[in-house]
Amino acid sequence: MMPDLAPPQESDGEARLAALAVLAQHARDLTDAVALTDVPERELRAVTAELAALTDRLGAARRTAPAQPDIGPDGRFRHLGNAVVGDTNPHALPLVIERRPEGGVRAGITFRPVHEGPPGLVHGGVSAMILDHLLGEAVAASGRAAMTGTLSLRYRKPIPYGTPVVGTAAVGRTEGRKTWVDGMIALPDGTPLVEATGLFITPSQWAEVVLGG
Amino acid sequence: MMPDLAPPQESDGEARLAALAVLAQHARDLTDAVALTDVPERELRAVTAELAALTDRLGAARRTAPAQPDIGPDGRFRHLGNAVVGDTNPHALPLVIERRPEGGVRAGITFRPVHEGPPGLVHGGVSAMILDHLLGEAVAASGRAAMTGTLSLRYRKPIPYGTPVVGTAAVGRTEGRKTWVDGMIALPDGTPLVEATGLFITPSQWAEVVLGG
């Protein structure tokens, strides 16, 4: 959501970025395997040593920040290093977000066991993280660049992990640099699980670029 | 925060759990290395293949859920598999939370590059995730078991990653199964960065156990 884009680095060819995204997905799989593994202690120690060696190999050349926002080959804005949606950031779910023809955004979500808070259920903080991002994407889809000002969440029903749910968000109204936006995580039949309302603010230094004012 | 604890599994000896926590920390280091690596595409592919082999080894014996809440050897409640604080869950920051003598909780936090939202800054959703958990811990520290009902966040200043910040939370008041709690993420000098207020609800099936009512 930053309008000023860094020039691409030479090493950021699309083939390399695709390979990095595959590696990031494997790192997510490893994360899941660690949280769920039941192998004996000796094997845990053996895997730990080999994992450390792989981390060292990746660290042979290291940047100071994840992949920065840029324009992808399809001409669309993307942020591959983003903590919630970035394909090359293993912390990201990741979330595939569609812009809806009628406005707003939609994402199918399947939370994983590593997102557990109460036993068998998704951590309320993880739901909050996803909703903050979805609301921000709805703001971006409306053509505005903004950061979260306030965010209010209402937890109506617990979310089980491993079950597909749906996240949606859409802008309500705008006033100068302020954008109000609503969203929710719901069951596929529309039953609301967590609802969110946010007020997003376009920073004054972006407003000139984005709002032309 | 679930009062009904599962009986420990035989494989959950403290030595094995400690080894699993070390592995989880190495998985976090790998996550960071993936997000930041600048090694060439060929090396990315080579590391991916070896990583997949490690994931397979861990998956040789696999549970359906991360480590469940239990009572640790120090006699205190813990949730090693938790998505935000769990030592054996690589998704967790993790967060080391102290209970303050005067009430409430405190945690030193250093966000990492994988938590990036806007360039150089922590994703607002990640701050929300941490605050939801801190508020819940403050409720638990007050002796009540509860889940988030509503959560409101106010983003006052962006949080840079890599810089130590401080999270705090404390219960305001209670009424039956409702608990109101406030918290914030602040600079070490106390300057507020993100503020939160939550209403936590004790599920009726827990209330009999925990509130004795």
CSV table of C-alpha atoms in Angstrom, one decimal:
chain,number,residue,atom,x,y,z
A,1,MET,CA,0.0,0.0,0.0
A,2,MET,CA,3.1,2.3,-0.3
A,3,PRO,CA,2.9,4.3,-3.5
A,4,ASP,CA,6.7,4.8,-3.7
A,5,LEU,CA,8.1,1.6,-5.1
A,6,ALA,CA,11.8,0.7,-4.9
A,7,PRO,CA,13.5,-0.1,-8.1
A,8,PRO,CA,13.7,-3.9,-8.7
A,9,GLN,CA,17.0,-5.7,-7.7
A,10,GLU,CA,18.8,-7.6,-10.4
A,11,SER,CA,18.3,-10.8,-8.4
A,12,ASP,CA,14.5,-10.4,-8.4
A,13,GLY,CA,13.8,-12.0,-11.7
A,14,GLU,CA,10.4,-13.7,-11.8
A,15,ALA,CA,11.9,-17.2,-12.0
A,16,ARG,CA,13.9,-16.6,-8.8
A,17,LEU,CA,10.8,-15.1,-7.1
A,18,ALA,CA,8.8,-18.2,-8.1
A,19,ALA,CA,11.5,-20.4,-6.6
A,20,LEU,CA,11.5,-18.3,-3.5
A,21,ALA,CA,7.7,-18.7,-3.2
A,22,VAL,CA,8.1,-22.5,-3.4
A,23,LEU,CA,10.7,-22.4,-0.7
A,24,ALA,CA,8.5,-20.2,1.5
A,25,GLN,CA,5.6,-22.8,1.1
A,26,HIS,CA,8.0,-25.5,2.1
A,27,ALA,CA,9.0,-23.5,5.1
A,28,ARG,CA,5.3,-23.3,6.1
A,29,ASP,CA,5.0,-27.0,5.7
A,30,LEU,CA,8.0,-27.4,8.0
A,31,THR,CA,6.4,-25.0,10.5
A,32,ASP,CA,3.3,-27.2,10.6
A,33,ALA,CA,5.4,-30.4,10.8
A,34,VAL,CA,7.4,-29.0,13.8
A,35,ALA,CA,4.2,-28.0,15.7
A,36,LEU,CA,2.6,-31.4,15.1
A,37,THR,CA,5.6,-33.9,15.1
A,38,ASP,CA,5.6,-36.8,17.4
A,39,VAL,CA,9.0,-38.2,16.5
A,40,PRO,CA,11.4,-39.1,19.3
A,41,GLU,CA,13.7,-36.6,21.0
A,42,ARG,CA,16.8,-38.0,19.2
A,43,GLU,CA,15.3,-37.4,15.8
A,44,LEU,CA,14.2,-33.9,16.8
A,45,ARG,CA,17.9,-33.1,17.6
A,46,ALA,CA,19.1,-34.6,14.4
A,47,VAL,CA,16.6,-32.6,12.3
A,48,THR,CA,17.5,-29.4,14.2
A,49,ALA,CA,21.1,-29.7,13.3
A,50,GLU,CA,20.3,-30.2,9.6
A,51,LEU,CA,17.8,-27.3,9.7
A,52,ALA,CA,20.5,-25.0,11.1
A,53,ALA,CA,22.8,-25.9,8.2
A,54,LEU,CA,20.0,-25.0,5.7
A,55,THR,CA,19.4,-21.7,7.5
A,56,ASP,CA,23.1,-20.9,7.2
A,57,ARG,CA,23.1,-21.6,3.5
A,58,LEU,CA,20.2,-19.2,2.9
A,59,GLY,CA,22.0,-16.6,5.1
A,60,ALA,CA,25.1,-16.7,2.9
A,61,ALA,CA,23.5,-13.7,1.1
A,62,ARG,CA,21.0,-11.8,3.2
A,63,ARG,CA,18.9,-8.6,2.7
A,64,THR,CA,17.8,-6.3,5.5
A,65,ALA,CA,14.1,-6.5,4.5
A,66,PRO,CA,11.7,-9.0,2.9
A,67,ALA,CA,10.6,-8.5,-0.8
A,68,GLN,CA,9.2,-5.0,-1.1
A,69,PRO,CA,6.0,-3.9,-2.8
A,70,ASP,CA,6.3,-3.8,-6.6
A,71,ILE,CA,4.2,-4.2,-9.7
A,72,GLY,CA,4.0,-7.8,-10.9
A,73,PRO,CA,4.3,-9.1,-14.4
A,74,ASP,CA,0.4,-9.0,-14.6
A,75,GLY,CA,0.7,-5.2,-14.0
A,76,ARG,CA,-0.9,-5.4,-10.6
A,77,PHE,CA,0.5,-4.2,-7.2
A,78,ARG,CA,1.8,-7.0,-5.0
A,79,HIS,CA,3.8,-7.3,-1.8
A,80,LEU,CA,5.5,-10.6,-1.8
A,81,GLY,CA,7.2,-10.1,1.5
A,82,ASN,CA,4.1,-9.1,3.4
A,83,ALA,CA,3.6,-10.8,6.8
A,84,VAL,CA,0.0,-11.8,6.1
A,85,VAL,CA,-0.3,-12.3,2.3
A,86,GLY,CA,3.2,-12.4,1.0
A,87,ASP,CA,4.0,-15.5,-1.2
A,88,THR,CA,7.7,-15.3,-0.3
A,89,ASN,CA,7.2,-14.7,3.4
A,90,PRO,CA,6.7,-18.0,5.3
A,91,HIS,CA,4.9,-16.1,8.1
A,92,ALA,CA,2.1,-15.3,5.7
A,93,LEU,CA,-0.9,-17.6,5.6
A,94,PRO,CA,-0.7,-16.8,2.6
A,95,LEU,CA,-4.0,-15.2,1.6
A,96,VAL,CA,-5.2,-15.1,-2.0
A,97,ILE,CA,-7.4,-12.1,-2.2
A,98,GLU,CA,-9.8,-11.5,-5.1
A,99,ARG,CA,-11.3,-8.1,-5.9
A,100,ARG,CA,-15.0,-8.5,-6.4
A,101,PRO,CA,-16.7,-6.9,-9.5
A,102,GLU,CA,-19.3,-5.3,-7.2
A,103,GLY,CA,-16.5,-3.8,-5.1
A,104,GLY,CA,-14.6,-5.0,-2.0
A,105,VAL,CA,-12.5,-8.1,-1.6
A,106,ARG,CA,-12.9,-11.8,-0.8
A,107,ALA,CA,-10.5,-14.5,0.3
A,108,GLY,CA,-11.0,-18.2,1.0
A,109,ILE,CA,-9.1,-19.1,4.2
A,110,THR,CA,-8.2,-22.4,5.7
A,111,PHE,CA,-6.5,-21.8,9.0
A,112,ARG,CA,-3.9,-24.4,10.1
A,113,PRO,CA,-3.1,-26.1,13.4
A,114,VAL,CA,-0.2,-23.6,14.0
A,115,HIS,CA,-3.0,-20.9,14.3
A,116,GLU,CA,-4.4,-22.5,17.4
A,117,GLY,CA,-5.5,-20.5,20.4
A,118,PRO,CA,-8.1,-22.3,22.5
A,119,PRO,CA,-7.8,-26.1,21.8
A,120,GLY,CA,-9.1,-26.9,18.3
A,121,LEU,CA,-9.9,-23.3,17.6
A,122,VAL,CA,-8.2,-20.4,15.7
A,123,HIS,CA,-6.5,-17.8,18.0
A,124,GLY,CA,-8.6,-14.7,18.2
A,125,GLY,CA,-5.4,-12.7,17.5
A,126,VAL,CA,-4.9,-14.5,14.2
A,127,SER,CA,-8.4,-13.7,13.1
A,128,ALA,CA,-7.7,-10.0,14.0
A,129,MET,CA,-4.5,-10.1,12.0
A,130,ILE,CA,-6.3,-11.4,8.9
A,131,LEU,CA,-9.2,-9.0,9.2
A,132,ASP,CA,-6.9,-6.0,9.6
A,133,HIS,CA,-5.3,-7.0,6.3
A,134,LEU,CA,-8.5,-7.7,4.5
A,135,LEU,CA,-9.9,-4.3,5.5
A,136,GLY,CA,-6.7,-2.7,4.2
A,137,GLU,CA,-7.0,-4.5,0.9
A,138,ALA,CA,-10.6,-3.3,0.5
A,139,VAL,CA,-9.3,0.2,1.0
A,140,ALA,CA,-6.6,-0.4,-1.6
A,141,ALA,CA,-9.2,-1.9,-4.0
A,142,SER,CA,-11.1,1.3,-3.7
A,143,GLY,CA,-8.1,3.2,-5.1
A,144,ARG,CA,-6.8,4.6,-1.8
A,145,ALA,CA,-3.5,4.0,0.0
A,146,ALA,CA,-4.0,4.0,3.8
A,147,MET,CA,-2.9,2.6,7.1
A,148,THR,CA,-5.1,1.3,10.0
A,149,GLY,CA,-6.2,4.1,12.3
A,150,THR,CA,-8.7,2.1,14.4
A,151,LEU,CA,-9.9,-1.5,14.2
A,152,SER,CA,-12.8,-3.0,16.1
A,153,LEU,CA,-13.6,-6.7,16.2
A,154,ARG,CA,-16.6,-8.6,17.4
A,155,TYR,CA,-16.1,-12.4,18.0
A,156,ARG,CA,-19.4,-14.0,17.5
A,157,LYS,CA,-18.5,-17.7,17.1
A,158,PRO,CA,-15.2,-19.6,17.5
A,159,ILE,CA,-13.4,-20.5,14.2
A,160,PRO,CA,-12.3,-24.2,13.9
A,161,TYR,CA,-9.1,-24.7,12.0
A,162,GLY,CA,-8.8,-27.0,9.0
A,163,THR,CA,-12.3,-25.9,7.9
A,164,PRO,CA,-12.7,-23.5,4.9
A,165,VAL,CA,-14.0,-20.1,5.8
A,166,VAL,CA,-14.5,-16.9,3.9
A,167,GLY,CA,-13.1,-13.4,4.5
A,168,THR,CA,-14.7,-10.4,3.0
A,169,ALA,CA,-14.3,-6.6,3.3
A,170,ALA,CA,-15.7,-3.5,1.6
A,171,VAL,CA,-15.4,0.3,2.0
A,172,GLY,CA,-18.4,2.0,3.5
A,173,ARG,CA,-17.7,5.7,3.2
A,174,THR,CA,-14.8,8.1,2.8
A,175,GLU,CA,-14.1,11.7,4.1
A,176,GLY,CA,-10.9,13.4,3.0
A,177,ARG,CA,-8.0,11.1,4.2
A,178,LYS,CA,-10.4,8.9,6.2
A,179,THR,CA,-11.9,5.6,4.9
A,180,TRP,CA,-14.4,3.5,6.8
A,181,VAL,CA,-14.4,-0.2,6.0
A,182,ASP,CA,-16.3,-3.3,7.2
A,183,GLY,CA,-15.5,-6.9,6.9
A,184,MET,CA,-16.0,-10.4,8.4
A,185,ILE,CA,-14.8,-13.9,8.5
A,186,ALA,CA,-17.8,-16.2,7.9
A,187,LEU,CA,-18.7,-19.8,7.2
A,188,PRO,CA,-19.2,-20.6,3.5
A,189,ASP,CA,-23.0,-20.2,4.1
A,190,GLY,CA,-22.5,-16.7,5.3
A,191,THR,CA,-22.8,-17.2,9.1
A,192,PRO,CA,-20.6,-14.5,10.6
A,193,LEU,CA,-17.8,-15.7,12.9
A,194,VAL,CA,-15.8,-12.6,13.5
A,195,GLU,CA,-16.9,-9.1,12.3
A,196,ALA,CA,-14.6,-6.1,11.9
A,197,THR,CA,-14.9,-2.3,11.4
A,198,GLY,CA,-11.9,-0.1,10.6
A,199,LEU,CA,-11.1,3.5,10.1
A,200,PHE,CA,-8.1,3.8,7.7
A,201,ILE,CA,-6.1,6.9,7.3
A,202,THR,CA,-4.1,8.0,4.2
A,203,PRO,CA,-0.8,9.5,5.5
A,204,SER,CA,-0.6,13.1,4.5
A,205,GLN,CA,2.7,12.5,2.5
A,206,TRP,CA,0.8,9.8,0.4
A,207,ALA,CA,-2.4,11.9,0.0
A,208,GLU,CA,-0.9,14.2,-2.6
A,209,VAL,CA,0.1,11.2,-4.8
A,210,VAL,CA,-2.9,9.0,-4.2
A,211,LEU,CA,-5.8,11.4,-3.7
A,212,GLY,CA,-4.3,14.1,-5.9
A,213,GLY,CA,-4.9,16.7,-3.2
B,1,MET,CA,-7.1,-20.6,29.1
B,2,MET,CA,-9.0,-23.9,29.0
B,3,PRO,CA,-9.5,-25.2,32.5
B,4,ASP,CA,-10.0,-28.8,31.3
B,5,LEU,CA,-6.5,-30.2,30.7
B,6,ALA,CA,-5.8,-33.2,28.6
B,7,PRO,CA,-3.7,-36.0,30.3
B,8,PRO,CA,0.0,-35.8,29.3
B,9,GLN,CA,1.1,-38.1,26.5
B,10,GLU,CA,4.0,-40.4,27.2
B,11,SER,CA,6.2,-38.7,24.6
B,12,ASP,CA,5.8,-35.3,26.3
B,13,GLY,CA,8.7,-35.7,28.7
B,14,GLU,CA,10.3,-32.3,29.6
B,15,ALA,CA,13.5,-33.2,27.8
B,16,ARG,CA,11.7,-33.9,24.6
B,17,LEU,CA,9.6,-30.7,24.9
B,18,ALA,CA,12.8,-28.8,25.5
B,19,ALA,CA,14.3,-30.3,22.3
B,20,LEU,CA,11.1,-29.5,20.4
B,21,ALA,CA,11.3,-25.9,21.6
B,22,VAL,CA,14.9,-25.6,20.3
B,23,LEU,CA,13.7,-27.1,16.9
B,24,ALA,CA,10.8,-24.5,16.8
B,25,GLN,CA,13.3,-21.7,17.4
B,26,HIS,CA,15.4,-23.0,14.5
B,27,ALA,CA,12.3,-23.1,12.4
B,28,ARG,CA,11.7,-19.4,13.2
B,29,ASP,CA,15.3,-18.7,12.2
B,30,LEU,CA,14.7,-20.6,8.9
B,31,THR,CA,11.5,-18.5,8.3
B,32,ASP,CA,13.5,-15.3,8.8
B,33,ALA,CA,16.3,-16.6,6.5
B,34,VAL,CA,13.8,-17.5,3.7
B,35,ALA,CA,12.2,-14.1,3.9
B,36,LEU,CA,15.5,-12.3,3.7
B,37,THR,CA,17.7,-14.6,1.6
B,38,ASP,CA,19.5,-13.2,-1.5
B,39,VAL,CA,21.1,-16.5,-2.6
B,40,PRO,CA,20.7,-17.5,-6.3
B,41,GLU,CA,17.8,-19.4,-7.7
B,42,ARG,CA,19.8,-22.7,-8.0
B,43,GLU,CA,20.6,-22.6,-4.3
B,44,LEU,CA,17.0,-21.8,-3.4
B,45,ARG,CA,15.9,-25.0,-5.3
B,46,ALA,CA,18.6,-27.1,-3.6
B,47,VAL,CA,17.7,-25.9,-0.1
B,48,THR,CA,14.0,-26.5,-0.9
B,49,ALA,CA,14.6,-30.2,-1.7
B,50,GLU,CA,16.5,-30.7,1.5
B,51,LEU,CA,13.9,-28.9,3.6
B,52,ALA,CA,11.2,-31.1,2.1
B,53,ALA,CA,13.2,-34.1,3.3
B,54,LEU,CA,13.4,-32.7,6.9
B,55,THR,CA,9.6,-32.1,6.9
B,56,ASP,CA,9.0,-35.7,5.8
B,57,ARG,CA,11.2,-36.9,8.7
B,58,LEU,CA,9.2,-34.9,11.2
B,59,GLY,CA,6.0,-36.1,9.7
B,60,ALA,CA,7.0,-39.8,10.2
B,61,ALA,CA,4.9,-39.5,13.4
B,62,ARG,CA,2.4,-36.7,13.4
B,63,ARG,CA,-0.3,-35.5,15.9
B,64,THR,CA,-3.5,-33.8,14.9
B,65,ALA,CA,-3.0,-30.7,17.1
B,66,PRO,CA,0.0,-28.8,18.6
B,67,ALA,CA,1.0,-29.2,22.2
B,68,GLN,CA,-2.1,-28.7,24.4
B,69,PRO,CA,-2.4,-26.5,27.5
B,70,ASP,CA,-0.9,-28.2,30.6
B,71,ILE,CA,0.7,-27.4,33.9
B,72,GLY,CA,4.5,-27.1,33.5
B,73,PRO,CA,7.2,-28.4,36.0
B,74,ASP,CA,7.1,-25.0,37.7
B,75,GLY,CA,3.4,-25.6,38.6
B,76,ARG,CA,2.2,-22.9,36.2
B,77,PHE,CA,-0.2,-23.1,33.4
B,78,ARG,CA,1.4,-23.1,29.9
B,79,HIS,CA,0.3,-23.6,26.3
B,80,LEU,CA,3.4,-24.6,24.4
B,81,GLY,CA,1.5,-25.0,21.1
B,82,ASN,CA,-0.2,-21.6,21.1
B,83,ALA,CA,0.0,-19.6,17.9
B,84,VAL,CA,1.3,-16.4,19.6
B,85,VAL,CA,3.2,-17.5,22.7
B,86,GLY,CA,3.9,-21.2,22.3
B,87,ASP,CA,7.6,-22.2,22.6
B,88,THR,CA,7.0,-25.3,20.5
B,89,ASN,CA,5.0,-23.5,17.8
B,90,PRO,CA,7.2,-21.8,15.2
B,91,HIS,CA,4.4,-19.4,14.3
B,92,ALA,CA,4.6,-17.9,17.8
B,93,LEU,CA,6.7,-14.9,18.2
B,94,PRO,CA,7.2,-16.3,20.9
B,95,LEU,CA,6.2,-13.9,23.6
B,96,VAL,CA,7.6,-14.2,27.2
B,97,ILE,CA,4.9,-12.7,29.4
B,98,GLU,CA,5.6,-11.7,33.0
B,99,ARG,CA,2.8,-11.2,35.6
B,100,ARG,CA,3.4,-7.9,37.4
B,101,PRO,CA,3.3,-7.7,41.2
B,102,GLU,CA,0.8,-4.8,40.9
B,103,GLY,CA,-1.4,-6.8,38.6
B,104,GLY,CA,-1.6,-7.2,34.9
B,105,VAL,CA,1.1,-8.5,32.5
B,106,ARG,CA,4.1,-7.2,30.7
B,107,ALA,CA,6.2,-8.6,27.7
B,108,GLY,CA,9.3,-7.2,26.0
B,109,ILE,CA,8.8,-7.7,22.2
B,110,THR,CA,11.1,-7.4,19.3
B,111,PHE,CA,9.3,-7.8,16.0
B,112,ARG,CA,11.2,-9.3,13.1
B,113,PRO,CA,11.3,-8.6,9.4
B,114,VAL,CA,8.8,-11.4,8.7
B,115,HIS,CA,6.3,-9.2,10.6
B,116,GLU,CA,6.5,-6.5,8.0
B,117,GLY,CA,3.4,-4.7,6.7
B,118,PRO,CA,4.2,-1.2,5.3
B,119,PRO,CA,7.9,-1.2,4.3
B,120,GLY,CA,10.1,-1.1,7.5
B,121,LEU,CA,7.1,-1.2,9.8
B,122,VAL,CA,5.3,-3.9,11.7
B,123,HIS,CA,2.0,-5.1,10.1
B,124,GLY,CA,-1.0,-3.6,11.9
B,125,GLY,CA,-2.5,-7.1,12.0
B,126,VAL,CA,0.5,-8.5,13.8
B,127,SER,CA,0.2,-5.8,16.5
B,128,ALA,CA,-3.5,-6.7,16.8
B,129,MET,CA,-2.6,-10.4,17.2
B,130,ILE,CA,-0.2,-9.7,20.0
B,131,LEU,CA,-2.5,-7.3,21.8
B,132,ASP,CA,-5.4,-9.8,21.7
B,133,HIS,CA,-3.2,-12.3,23.3
B,134,LEU,CA,-1.8,-9.9,25.9
B,135,LEU,CA,-5.3,-8.8,26.9
B,136,GLY,CA,-6.3,-12.5,27.3
B,137,GLU,CA,-3.2,-13.2,29.5
B,138,ALA,CA,-4.2,-10.2,31.7
B,139,VAL,CA,-7.6,-11.8,32.2
B,140,ALA,CA,-6.0,-15.1,33.0
B,141,ALA,CA,-3.6,-13.4,35.4
B,142,SER,CA,-6.7,-12.1,37.2
B,143,GLY,CA,-7.8,-15.7,37.8
B,144,ARG,CA,-10.5,-15.8,35.1
B,145,ALA,CA,-10.7,-18.0,32.0
B,146,ALA,CA,-12.2,-16.2,29.1
B,147,MET,CA,-12.3,-15.7,25.3
B,148,THR,CA,-12.3,-12.5,23.4
B,149,GLY,CA,-15.7,-11.0,22.9
B,150,THR,CA,-14.8,-7.6,21.4
B,151,LEU,CA,-11.4,-6.0,20.7
B,152,SER,CA,-10.8,-2.4,19.8
B,153,LEU,CA,-7.4,-1.1,18.6
B,154,ARG,CA,-6.1,2.4,18.1
B,155,TYR,CA,-3.0,2.8,16.0
B,156,ARG,CA,-1.2,5.9,17.2
B,157,LYS,CA,2.3,5.5,15.7
B,158,PRO,CA,3.8,2.9,13.4
B,159,ILE,CA,6.0,0.3,15.0
B,160,PRO,CA,9.5,-0.3,13.4
B,161,TYR,CA,10.7,-3.9,13.5
B,162,GLY,CA,14.0,-4.8,15.1
B,163,THR,CA,13.5,-2.3,17.9
B,164,PRO,CA,12.5,-3.4,21.4
B,165,VAL,CA,9.0,-2.4,22.4
B,166,VAL,CA,6.9,-3.2,25.4
B,167,GLY,CA,3.4,-4.8,25.6
B,168,THR,CA,1.3,-4.4,28.8
B,169,ALA,CA,-2.3,-5.2,29.7
B,170,ALA,CA,-4.4,-5.1,32.9
B,171,VAL,CA,-8.0,-5.9,33.8
B,172,GLY,CA,-10.2,-2.8,34.4
B,173,ARG,CA,-13.4,-4.2,35.8
B,174,THR,CA,-15.5,-7.4,35.8
B,175,GLU,CA,-19.3,-8.1,35.9
B,176,GLY,CA,-20.5,-11.7,36.0
B,177,ARG,CA,-18.9,-13.5,33.0
B,178,LYS,CA,-17.6,-10.2,31.5
B,179,THR,CA,-14.1,-8.8,32.0
B,180,TRP,CA,-12.9,-5.5,30.5
B,181,VAL,CA,-9.2,-5.2,29.9
B,182,ASP,CA,-6.9,-2.5,28.5
B,183,GLY,CA,-3.4,-2.8,27.0
B,184,MET,CA,-0.9,-1.2,24.7
B,185,ILE,CA,2.3,-1.7,22.8
B,186,ALA,CA,4.6,1.2,23.7
B,187,LEU,CA,8.2,2.4,23.3
B,188,PRO,CA,10.4,1.6,26.3
B,189,ASP,CA,9.9,5.2,27.5
B,190,GLY,CA,6.2,4.6,27.6
B,191,THR,CA,5.2,6.4,24.4
B,192,PRO,CA,2.0,4.6,23.2
B,193,LEU,CA,2.2,3.0,19.7
B,194,VAL,CA,-0.9,0.9,19.6
B,195,GLU,CA,-3.7,0.9,22.3
B,196,ALA,CA,-6.3,-1.8,22.8
B,197,THR,CA,-9.4,-2.4,24.8
B,198,GLY,CA,-11.2,-5.7,25.0
B,199,LEU,CA,-14.3,-7.3,26.5
B,200,PHE,CA,-13.6,-10.9,27.4
B,201,ILE,CA,-16.3,-13.4,28.0
B,202,THR,CA,-16.1,-16.5,30.2
B,203,PRO,CA,-18.0,-19.3,28.4
B,204,SER,CA,-20.9,-20.5,30.5
B,205,GLN,CA,-19.5,-24.1,30.6
B,206,TRP,CA,-16.2,-22.8,32.1
B,207,ALA,CA,-17.9,-20.3,34.5
B,208,GLU,CA,-18.9,-23.1,36.9
B,209,VAL,CA,-15.4,-24.3,37.2
B,210,VAL,CA,-13.6,-20.9,37.2
B,211,LEU,CA,-16.0,-18.5,38.8
B,212,GLY,CA,-17.5,-21.2,41.0
B,213,GLY,CA,-21.0,-19.9,40.0
